[in-house]
Each structure stands twice: as structure tokens, then as C-alpha cells.
CSV table of C-alpha atoms in Angstrom, one decimal:
chain,number,residue,atom,x,y,z
A,210,MET,CA,-19.7,-36.2,18.1
A,211,SER,CA,-22.2,-37.0,20.9
A,212,THR,CA,-25.9,-36.8,20.1
A,213,GLU,CA,-26.2,-33.7,22.5
A,214,LYS,CA,-23.6,-31.7,20.8
A,215,LEU,CA,-25.2,-32.6,17.3
A,216,ASP,CA,-28.6,-31.5,18.6
A,217,ALA,CA,-27.1,-28.5,20.0
A,218,LEU,CA,-25.2,-27.5,17.0
A,219,ARG,CA,-28.6,-28.0,14.9
A,220,LYS,CA,-30.4,-26.2,17.4
A,221,LYS,CA,-28.1,-23.2,16.7
A,222,TYR,CA,-27.4,-23.4,12.8
A,223,GLY,CA,-29.8,-25.9,11.3
A,224,GLY,CA,-32.4,-22.9,10.6
A,225,ALA,CA,-30.0,-19.9,10.6
A,226,ALA,CA,-29.7,-17.7,7.8
A,227,GLY,CA,-26.3,-16.9,6.3
A,228,GLU,CA,-26.1,-13.4,7.8
A,229,THR,CA,-26.8,-14.8,11.2
A,230,VAL,CA,-23.4,-14.6,13.0
A,231,HIS,CA,-23.3,-15.4,16.7
A,232,THR,CA,-19.6,-14.4,17.6
A,233,PRO,CA,-19.8,-10.9,18.6
A,234,GLU,CA,-16.6,-9.9,16.8
A,235,PHE,CA,-17.4,-11.4,13.5
A,236,ARG,CA,-21.3,-10.3,14.0
A,237,ALA,CA,-19.9,-6.7,14.1
A,238,VAL,CA,-18.4,-7.2,10.3
A,239,ALA,CA,-21.5,-9.0,9.2
A,240,GLU,CA,-23.9,-6.4,10.0
A,241,GLY,CA,-21.9,-4.2,7.9
A,242,GLN,CA,-22.1,-6.2,5.1
A,243,PHE,CA,-25.7,-7.5,4.9
A,244,SER,CA,-28.6,-5.3,4.2
A,245,ALA,CA,-31.9,-5.7,4.8
A,246,GLY,CA,-33.0,-8.9,3.2
A,247,ALA,CA,-29.9,-10.4,3.9
A,248,SER,CA,-28.3,-9.4,0.9
A,249,ARG,CA,-24.9,-8.2,0.1
A,250,ALA,CA,-23.5,-5.5,-2.4
A,251,LYS,CA,-22.8,-7.3,-5.8
A,252,PRO,CA,-18.9,-7.2,-6.7
A,253,TYR,CA,-19.4,-7.1,-10.1
A,254,SER,CA,-21.9,-4.3,-10.5
A,255,GLY,CA,-21.5,-0.5,-9.9
A,256,VAL,CA,-18.5,1.7,-10.2
A,257,PRO,CA,-15.6,0.1,-8.7
A,258,THR,CA,-13.8,1.7,-5.8
A,259,PHE,CA,-11.1,0.4,-3.6
A,260,MET,CA,-12.6,-2.0,-1.0
A,261,GLY,CA,-16.0,-0.8,-2.0
A,262,LEU,CA,-15.3,2.7,0.0
A,263,PRO,CA,-17.6,5.6,-0.6
A,264,TYR,CA,-16.4,7.8,-3.8
A,265,GLN,CA,-15.8,11.3,-3.0
A,266,PRO,CA,-14.2,12.8,-6.1
A,267,THR,CA,-14.5,16.2,-4.9
A,268,VAL,CA,-11.3,17.6,-3.0
A,269,THR,CA,-11.9,20.6,-1.0
A,270,PRO,CA,-10.9,21.9,2.4
A,271,ASP,CA,-14.6,20.8,3.6
A,272,THR,CA,-14.8,17.3,2.1
A,273,LEU,CA,-11.3,16.5,3.3
A,274,ALA,CA,-12.4,17.7,6.9
A,275,GLU,CA,-14.7,14.6,7.0
A,276,LEU,CA,-12.1,12.0,6.1
A,277,ASP,CA,-9.2,10.4,8.1
A,278,VAL,CA,-7.6,8.3,5.3
A,279,ALA,CA,-8.0,8.7,1.7
A,280,VAL,CA,-7.5,6.3,-1.1
A,281,VAL,CA,-5.9,7.9,-4.2
A,282,GLY,CA,-4.9,6.5,-7.7
A,283,VAL,CA,-1.7,8.0,-9.3
A,284,PRO,CA,-2.3,6.7,-12.9
A,285,MET,CA,1.3,7.8,-14.2
A,286,ASP,CA,4.0,5.8,-15.5
A,287,LEU,CA,6.2,8.3,-17.6
A,288,GLY,CA,9.2,7.4,-15.1
A,289,VAL,CA,9.4,3.8,-16.3
A,290,THR,CA,12.7,2.4,-17.9
A,291,ASN,CA,11.4,-0.5,-19.9
A,292,ARG,CA,7.8,-2.0,-19.9
A,293,SER,CA,5.4,0.7,-19.4
A,294,GLY,CA,1.5,0.0,-18.1
A,295,ALA,CA,1.6,0.9,-14.5
A,296,ARG,CA,-0.7,3.7,-15.7
A,297,PHE,CA,-3.5,1.1,-15.6
A,298,GLY,CA,-2.4,-0.1,-11.9
A,299,PRO,CA,-5.4,2.2,-9.9
A,300,ARG,CA,-8.0,0.8,-12.2
A,301,ALA,CA,-7.0,-2.8,-11.9
A,302,VAL,CA,-6.5,-2.6,-8.1
A,303,ARG,CA,-10.0,-1.2,-7.7
A,304,GLU,CA,-11.5,-3.8,-9.5
A,305,MET,CA,-10.3,-6.6,-7.1
A,306,GLU,CA,-13.2,-7.8,-4.8
A,307,ARG,CA,-12.1,-10.1,-2.7
A,308,ILE,CA,-10.3,-7.5,-0.3
A,309,GLY,CA,-11.5,-7.0,3.1
A,310,PRO,CA,-13.3,-5.9,4.8
A,311,TYR,CA,-12.0,-7.7,7.8
A,312,ASN,CA,-8.5,-8.9,8.8
A,313,HIS,CA,-8.3,-12.2,10.4
A,314,VAL,CA,-4.9,-11.6,11.8
A,315,LEU,CA,-4.9,-8.0,13.2
A,316,HIS,CA,-8.8,-8.5,14.2
A,317,ARG,CA,-9.5,-5.7,12.6
A,318,GLN,CA,-12.3,-4.1,10.2
A,319,PRO,CA,-10.4,-0.8,9.1
A,320,ALA,CA,-13.2,1.0,7.3
A,321,ALA,CA,-15.4,0.9,10.6
A,322,LEU,CA,-12.5,2.1,12.6
A,323,CYS,CA,-12.0,5.5,10.7
A,324,ARG,CA,-13.6,7.7,8.2
A,325,ALA,CA,-12.2,6.6,4.8
A,326,ALA,CA,-13.3,7.1,1.1
A,327,ASP,CA,-11.8,6.6,-2.2
A,328,ILE,CA,-11.6,10.0,-3.7
A,329,GLY,CA,-10.2,9.4,-7.2
A,330,ASP,CA,-7.4,9.9,-9.2
A,331,VAL,CA,-4.5,12.7,-9.1
A,332,PRO,CA,-5.8,14.9,-12.1
A,333,PHE,CA,-2.8,15.4,-14.3
A,334,ARG,CA,-2.8,18.5,-16.8
A,335,SER,CA,-0.5,16.7,-19.4
A,336,ARG,CA,-0.3,12.9,-20.3
A,337,PHE,CA,3.2,14.0,-21.8
A,338,SER,CA,5.2,16.0,-19.3
A,339,LEU,CA,6.8,13.6,-16.5
A,340,GLU,CA,8.1,16.8,-14.8
A,341,GLN,CA,4.6,18.7,-14.9
A,342,SER,CA,3.3,15.3,-13.7
A,343,HIS,CA,5.5,15.5,-10.6
A,344,GLU,CA,4.4,18.8,-10.0
A,345,ASP,CA,0.8,17.8,-9.8
A,346,ILE,CA,1.2,15.0,-7.4
A,347,GLN,CA,3.2,17.4,-5.1
A,348,ALA,CA,0.6,19.8,-5.1
A,349,PHE,CA,-2.2,17.4,-4.6
A,350,TYR,CA,-0.6,15.6,-1.9
A,351,HIS,CA,0.3,18.8,0.0
A,352,VAL,CA,-3.8,19.5,0.2
A,353,LEU,CA,-4.2,16.2,1.6
A,354,ALA,CA,-1.2,17.0,4.0
A,355,LYS,CA,-2.4,20.0,5.1
A,356,ALA,CA,-6.0,18.7,5.8
A,357,GLY,CA,-4.5,15.9,7.9
A,358,VAL,CA,-5.6,13.2,5.8
A,359,ILE,CA,-3.6,9.8,5.6
A,360,PRO,CA,-3.0,9.3,1.7
A,361,LEU,CA,-3.0,5.4,0.4
A,362,SER,CA,-1.9,5.4,-2.9
A,363,VAL,CA,-1.8,3.2,-6.0
A,364,GLY,CA,0.6,3.7,-8.8
A,365,GLY,CA,1.6,4.3,-11.2
A,366,ASP,CA,5.6,3.8,-11.2
A,367,HIS,CA,7.7,4.2,-8.5
A,368,SER,CA,8.7,7.8,-9.1
A,369,ILE,CA,5.3,9.1,-7.7
A,370,SER,CA,6.6,8.5,-4.0
A,371,TYR,CA,9.2,11.2,-4.5
A,372,SER,CA,6.5,13.8,-4.7
A,373,ILE,CA,4.2,12.4,-2.1
A,374,LEU,CA,6.8,12.2,0.3
A,375,LYS,CA,7.9,15.7,-0.3
A,376,ALA,CA,4.5,16.7,0.4
A,377,LEU,CA,4.2,14.7,3.5
A,378,GLY,CA,7.7,15.4,4.7
A,379,ALA,CA,7.6,18.9,4.2
A,380,GLU,CA,7.7,20.0,7.8
A,381,ARG,CA,9.8,16.9,9.0
A,382,PRO,CA,11.5,14.4,7.3
A,383,VAL,CA,9.8,10.8,7.5
A,384,GLY,CA,11.3,7.2,7.8
A,385,MET,CA,10.2,4.4,5.6
A,386,VAL,CA,9.7,0.9,5.2
A,387,HIS,CA,10.2,-0.2,1.4
A,388,PHE,CA,9.7,-3.0,0.0
A,389,ASP,CA,11.1,-3.6,-3.3
A,390,ALA,CA,13.3,-5.7,-5.5
A,391,HIS,CA,15.5,-2.6,-6.1
A,392,CYS,CA,16.6,0.1,-3.8
A,393,ASP,CA,15.5,3.2,-6.2
A,394,THR,CA,18.5,5.5,-4.9
A,395,GLY,CA,19.8,5.9,-8.4
A,396,GLY,CA,21.0,9.2,-9.6
A,397,ASN,CA,19.9,11.2,-12.8
A,398,TYR,CA,19.9,9.5,-16.0
A,399,GLU,CA,19.8,10.6,-19.7
A,400,GLY,CA,18.9,14.2,-17.8
A,401,ALA,CA,16.0,12.8,-16.2
A,402,LYS,CA,15.4,13.5,-12.4
A,403,PHE,CA,12.0,11.8,-12.2
A,404,HIS,CA,12.5,8.3,-13.3
A,405,HIS,CA,11.3,5.3,-11.1
A,406,GLY,CA,14.8,4.1,-10.2
A,407,GLY,CA,16.1,7.2,-7.9
A,408,PRO,CA,12.9,8.6,-5.8
A,409,PHE,CA,14.7,7.9,-2.6
A,410,ARG,CA,17.7,9.5,-3.3
A,411,HIS,CA,16.2,12.7,-4.0
A,412,ALA,CA,13.9,12.4,-1.3
A,413,VAL,CA,16.8,12.3,1.2
A,414,LEU,CA,18.8,15.1,-0.9
A,415,GLU,CA,15.5,17.3,-0.4
A,416,GLY,CA,15.4,16.8,3.3
A,417,VAL,CA,11.8,15.1,3.4
A,418,LEU,CA,13.1,11.4,4.2
A,419,ASP,CA,15.4,10.6,7.0
A,420,PRO,CA,17.7,7.6,5.5
A,421,THR,CA,18.7,6.4,9.3
A,422,ARG,CA,15.1,5.5,9.7
A,423,CYS,CA,14.7,3.7,6.3
A,424,VAL,CA,14.6,-0.2,5.9
A,425,GLN,CA,14.5,-1.7,2.3
A,426,ILE,CA,13.4,-5.1,2.2
A,427,GLY,CA,13.4,-7.8,-0.7
A,428,ILE,CA,16.5,-5.9,-2.9
A,429,ARG,CA,18.1,-8.3,-5.6
A,430,GLY,CA,19.0,-8.6,-8.7
A,431,ALA,CA,21.4,-7.4,-11.6
A,432,SER,CA,21.1,-3.6,-10.6
A,433,GLU,CA,23.0,-4.0,-7.3
A,434,TYR,CA,25.5,-1.7,-8.5
A,435,LEU,CA,23.6,1.3,-8.9
A,436,TRP,CA,22.5,1.4,-5.2
A,437,GLU,CA,25.7,2.7,-3.2
A,438,PHE,CA,23.6,5.7,-2.3
A,439,SER,CA,21.4,3.6,0.1
A,440,LYS,CA,24.3,2.3,2.0
A,441,ASP,CA,26.1,5.6,2.3
A,442,SER,CA,23.3,7.3,3.4
A,443,GLY,CA,22.7,5.0,6.3
A,444,MET,CA,19.8,3.2,5.0
A,445,THR,CA,19.3,-0.7,6.4
A,446,VAL,CA,19.2,-3.1,3.5
A,447,ILE,CA,17.8,-6.5,3.6
A,448,HIS,CA,18.2,-8.7,0.5
A,449,GLY,CA,15.9,-11.1,-1.1
A,450,GLU,CA,18.1,-14.2,-0.4
A,451,GLU,CA,18.4,-12.9,3.2
A,452,VAL,CA,14.8,-13.2,3.9
A,453,PRO,CA,14.0,-16.8,4.3
A,454,HIS,CA,17.3,-17.2,6.4
A,455,LEU,CA,16.3,-14.1,9.0
A,456,GLY,CA,12.7,-15.0,8.7
A,457,ALA,CA,9.8,-12.4,9.2
A,458,PRO,CA,10.1,-12.2,13.0
A,459,ALA,CA,14.0,-10.8,12.8
A,460,ILE,CA,13.1,-8.7,10.1
A,461,ILE,CA,10.1,-7.3,11.8
A,462,GLU,CA,12.5,-6.6,15.0
A,463,THR,CA,14.7,-4.8,12.8
A,464,VAL,CA,12.1,-2.3,11.1
A,465,ARG,CA,10.7,-1.5,14.4
A,466,ARG,CA,14.1,-0.7,15.7
A,467,VAL,CA,15.3,1.3,12.9
A,468,VAL,CA,11.9,3.2,12.4
A,469,SER,CA,11.3,3.5,15.9
A,470,ASP,CA,8.1,5.4,17.1
A,471,GLY,CA,8.4,8.4,14.6
A,472,PRO,CA,6.4,9.1,11.3
A,473,VAL,CA,7.0,6.1,8.7
A,474,TYR,CA,6.1,5.9,5.0
A,475,VAL,CA,5.3,2.4,3.9
A,476,THR,CA,6.0,1.6,0.2
A,477,PHE,CA,5.6,-1.4,-1.6
A,478,ASP,CA,6.8,-2.0,-5.3
A,479,VAL,CA,5.3,-5.2,-6.1
A,480,ASP,CA,8.3,-6.6,-7.8
A,481,CYS,CA,9.4,-7.1,-4.1
A,482,LEU,CA,7.3,-10.0,-4.8
A,483,ASP,CA,8.4,-13.0,-6.6
A,484,PRO,CA,7.1,-13.1,-10.6
A,485,ALA,CA,5.7,-16.4,-9.5
A,486,PHE,CA,3.1,-14.0,-7.5
A,487,ALA,CA,3.3,-11.0,-9.3
A,488,PRO,CA,4.1,-11.2,-12.9
A,489,GLY,CA,2.3,-8.0,-14.1
A,490,THR,CA,4.9,-5.3,-13.5
A,491,GLY,CA,7.5,-3.6,-15.6
A,492,THR,CA,11.0,-4.8,-13.6
A,493,PRO,CA,10.4,-8.4,-12.5
A,494,GLU,CA,13.2,-10.2,-10.7
A,495,ILE,CA,13.1,-13.8,-10.0
A,496,GLY,CA,14.1,-14.9,-6.5
A,497,GLY,CA,11.4,-12.6,-4.6
A,498,LEU,CA,8.9,-12.8,-1.3
A,499,THR,CA,5.9,-14.7,-1.5
A,500,THR,CA,2.9,-13.3,-0.6
A,501,ARG,CA,2.6,-15.0,2.7
A,502,GLU,CA,6.0,-13.5,3.5
A,503,ALA,CA,5.0,-10.1,2.7
A,504,LEU,CA,1.7,-10.1,4.5
A,505,GLU,CA,3.5,-11.3,7.8
A,506,ILE,CA,6.0,-8.7,7.8
A,507,LEU,CA,3.3,-6.0,7.0
A,508,ARG,CA,1.2,-7.4,9.8
A,509,GLY,CA,4.2,-7.1,12.3
A,510,LEU,CA,4.3,-3.6,11.6
A,511,ASP,CA,1.1,-2.8,13.5
A,512,GLY,CA,1.3,0.1,15.9
A,513,LEU,CA,4.1,2.1,13.7
A,514,ASN,CA,3.5,5.8,13.3
A,515,VAL,CA,2.3,5.2,9.9
A,516,VAL,CA,1.7,8.8,7.9
A,517,GLY,CA,1.0,7.1,4.5
A,518,GLY,CA,1.7,4.5,2.2
A,519,ASP,CA,1.7,3.2,-1.6
A,520,VAL,CA,1.5,0.0,-3.6
A,521,VAL,CA,3.2,0.9,-7.2
A,522,GLU,CA,4.3,-0.7,-10.4
A,523,VAL,CA,1.3,-2.6,-11.1
A,524,ALA,CA,1.0,-3.4,-15.2
A,525,PRO,CA,-1.9,-5.6,-15.1
A,526,GLN,CA,-1.5,-6.2,-19.0
A,527,TYR,CA,1.2,-8.4,-18.3
A,528,ASP,CA,-0.6,-11.1,-15.9
A,529,SER,CA,-3.8,-12.3,-17.7
A,530,THR,CA,-4.5,-14.1,-14.1
A,531,THR,CA,-5.1,-10.8,-12.2
A,532,ASN,CA,-3.0,-11.9,-9.4
A,533,THR,CA,-0.7,-9.0,-9.6
A,534,ALA,CA,-3.6,-6.6,-9.0
A,535,HIS,CA,-5.1,-8.7,-6.4
A,536,ALA,CA,-1.6,-9.2,-4.3
A,537,ALA,CA,-1.4,-5.4,-4.6
A,538,ALA,CA,-5.2,-4.5,-3.3
A,539,GLN,CA,-4.5,-6.9,-0.3
A,540,ILE,CA,-1.4,-5.3,0.4
A,541,LEU,CA,-3.0,-1.8,0.3
A,542,PHE,CA,-5.7,-3.2,2.7
A,543,GLU,CA,-2.9,-4.4,5.0
A,544,VAL,CA,-1.3,-0.7,5.2
A,545,PHE,CA,-5.1,0.2,5.6
A,546,CYS,CA,-5.4,-1.7,8.3
A,547,LEU,CA,-2.3,-0.4,10.2
A,548,THR,CA,-3.3,3.1,9.8
A,549,ALA,CA,-6.7,2.4,11.1
A,550,GLY,CA,-5.5,0.8,14.1
A,551,ARG,CA,-3.7,3.9,15.1
A,552,ILE,CA,-6.5,6.1,14.3
A,553,ALA,CA,-9.0,4.1,16.6
A,554,ALA,CA,-6.8,3.9,19.4
A,555,GLY,CA,-6.4,8.1,19.2
A,556,GLN,CA,-2.8,7.7,18.2
A,557,THR,CA,-2.9,9.6,15.1
A,558,GLY,CA,-5.8,11.1,12.8
A,559,LYS,CA,-8.3,14.0,13.6
A,560,ALA,CA,-9.8,14.3,17.0
């Protein structure tokens, strides 16, 4: 380094405080993070909300009129086939502090581009009734859909996506980008419709999900024989072992071609990730995606007409490292970035 270069760096940075940022793009982020006195909010104090978003638990037409995006917890796991615990997923994800506020790949600060809040959890009337819980989910999301608010949800088991889709697809069927180890297009088992292995069969049969605009990514494991509905209905299935061979660019191209420019829902079961990255889930399957692969594919969806999204099946008690919840929170942040980008461009959201 030349003496002139060193002198210039000393002049620019030598006495600068941590909150002093010169690059305009980064300065805009810093200005939203540092308060007077050059302090930032302590991540370990206060009531945790997703990304530190404002907490707005009162859900009325008036309060929703002020929002473009709402983060919702759905702490219900009565639909699991084996290991329960995803009811603790929303709380675990909200406690992850190393999320946002800035996406360095998409060059985006989503909370600054739209009006967003954490509106708490779906109010369930019963902790015991699976059927009644789904009635509560559907009713809650109908209110959000009617208000034109884009929901970003944290489950809970994957059965919750069925009732969310019934609300969001009530007026027109939506497409779907589905990250999972399992297709979740099974039938009724033991007299139960609302289980986490069949939400998307029922959503198609209800007419709220267009299977020809659905891509399922990361599918693998011993349950393959249960997923014939995906093929028969016209869904595009990309198996886990295909992911490294195809590569993210080819997968992204397939997704964009299949879902096109219509409304699309993004749902991410954390068991899509290999257990090395996300052991805290009810049905882990070896041979899954890496977090890097998942993020690259998600970021490649930028510009799609995302009308909602969820992250499900986070069961934190099976992961003492908190890595699963951390991955889930980052994934939800990525979906938030996708929705905020379209809102900022005036392509969706409220006027």
C-alpha cells in the first residue's frame, strides 16, 4: 500500500465511529439501525418479534389497512405422524437475532420497502382438536386475504399450509414453489384428512392450488411410493439427488417457466435441508439441500408474484445448537425480501 493510500484511509476511517458509513446503499441501512448516541437495539432484551418488526397483535380491518406484510405464528402440530414439537417453531424463529435487516445479494432492506409487522399467533380455540384448529387457521387468513395483506407464516406442521391456501386461493388458484423432502400429496390416513403428509392433494382437489404451476424441490426418502398424486396432477418434482447435478440456475429456470407470472405461494419445510443443517425437525431425511443451495434458489425467484409464504416443521427441541431455527428464520427473511421487492416496485401490495 502506498503512503498516499494509507493517509487517505486514515483520514476517512481513522476517527470514524462504527455508525459512520459512507457508501450510500449501506448508509441507508445503518441509519435505520443506529439511534442517537450510536447505539443499536440489544438483540437479547425486550419481547422478540421476527427481525425486530413492530408487534401488532390487534387484528382488525383498521390495523390491517396499515400493513402490506404480516408475520404470523401458527403454533399447531397436531397433524404430525411421529415426532411432535413444531408447535414451538414460531417462538424459536422469533428468537433468532442474526437475521436482516439487509440482503447483500438482492441489495434490499425489506422492512424499509413496505409496511410490515409481526401480528402474533393464530388464536386457536382448542389445543386438542385438529379439525377445529384448521377452521381457525382458515378463518384468520381469510381476514388477511380480504385486507390484501401478504402473510409470511411460521409453523407448526405442514398441514397448516392447506388452510392458508384455502384462504389465499379462494378467488383464484395459486401456483406453488415447495421446498421439502416429501411431496405431501398423500391421502387420508386413519380417518384423518388434516395431517402433514397430504395438504397439497387436498388443496388441489379444493381448487385453490393449480398443480400445473407447482414445483416441488428436494424430494427424497422412503415415502416416495405415497406421492403418485404429484405426478398424476401435473406437478413438477425435482428430487434431492438431482439438485447438485442440475445446479441452482437450471432449477431456477424451471421454476420460473412453470409458475410463470401468476400468483405463487412459497412453502419451505425445513426437512428439505439435510439434517446436517437442520436436525430440529420431525421427519429428517438424509441427502438434502445445503443452506447455500436453498438460499441461491430462493434468491433466484426474485420478481415472481409471491402472494405469501411459510416456513414449517421447525421442532427446536431436537436441535440444541439452534441451527435449525436460524436457517428457518433466514429462509423466511429471503421470502420477505421477495415480497418487499415487488411491493416497492409497485407490482403488488396496496396503493
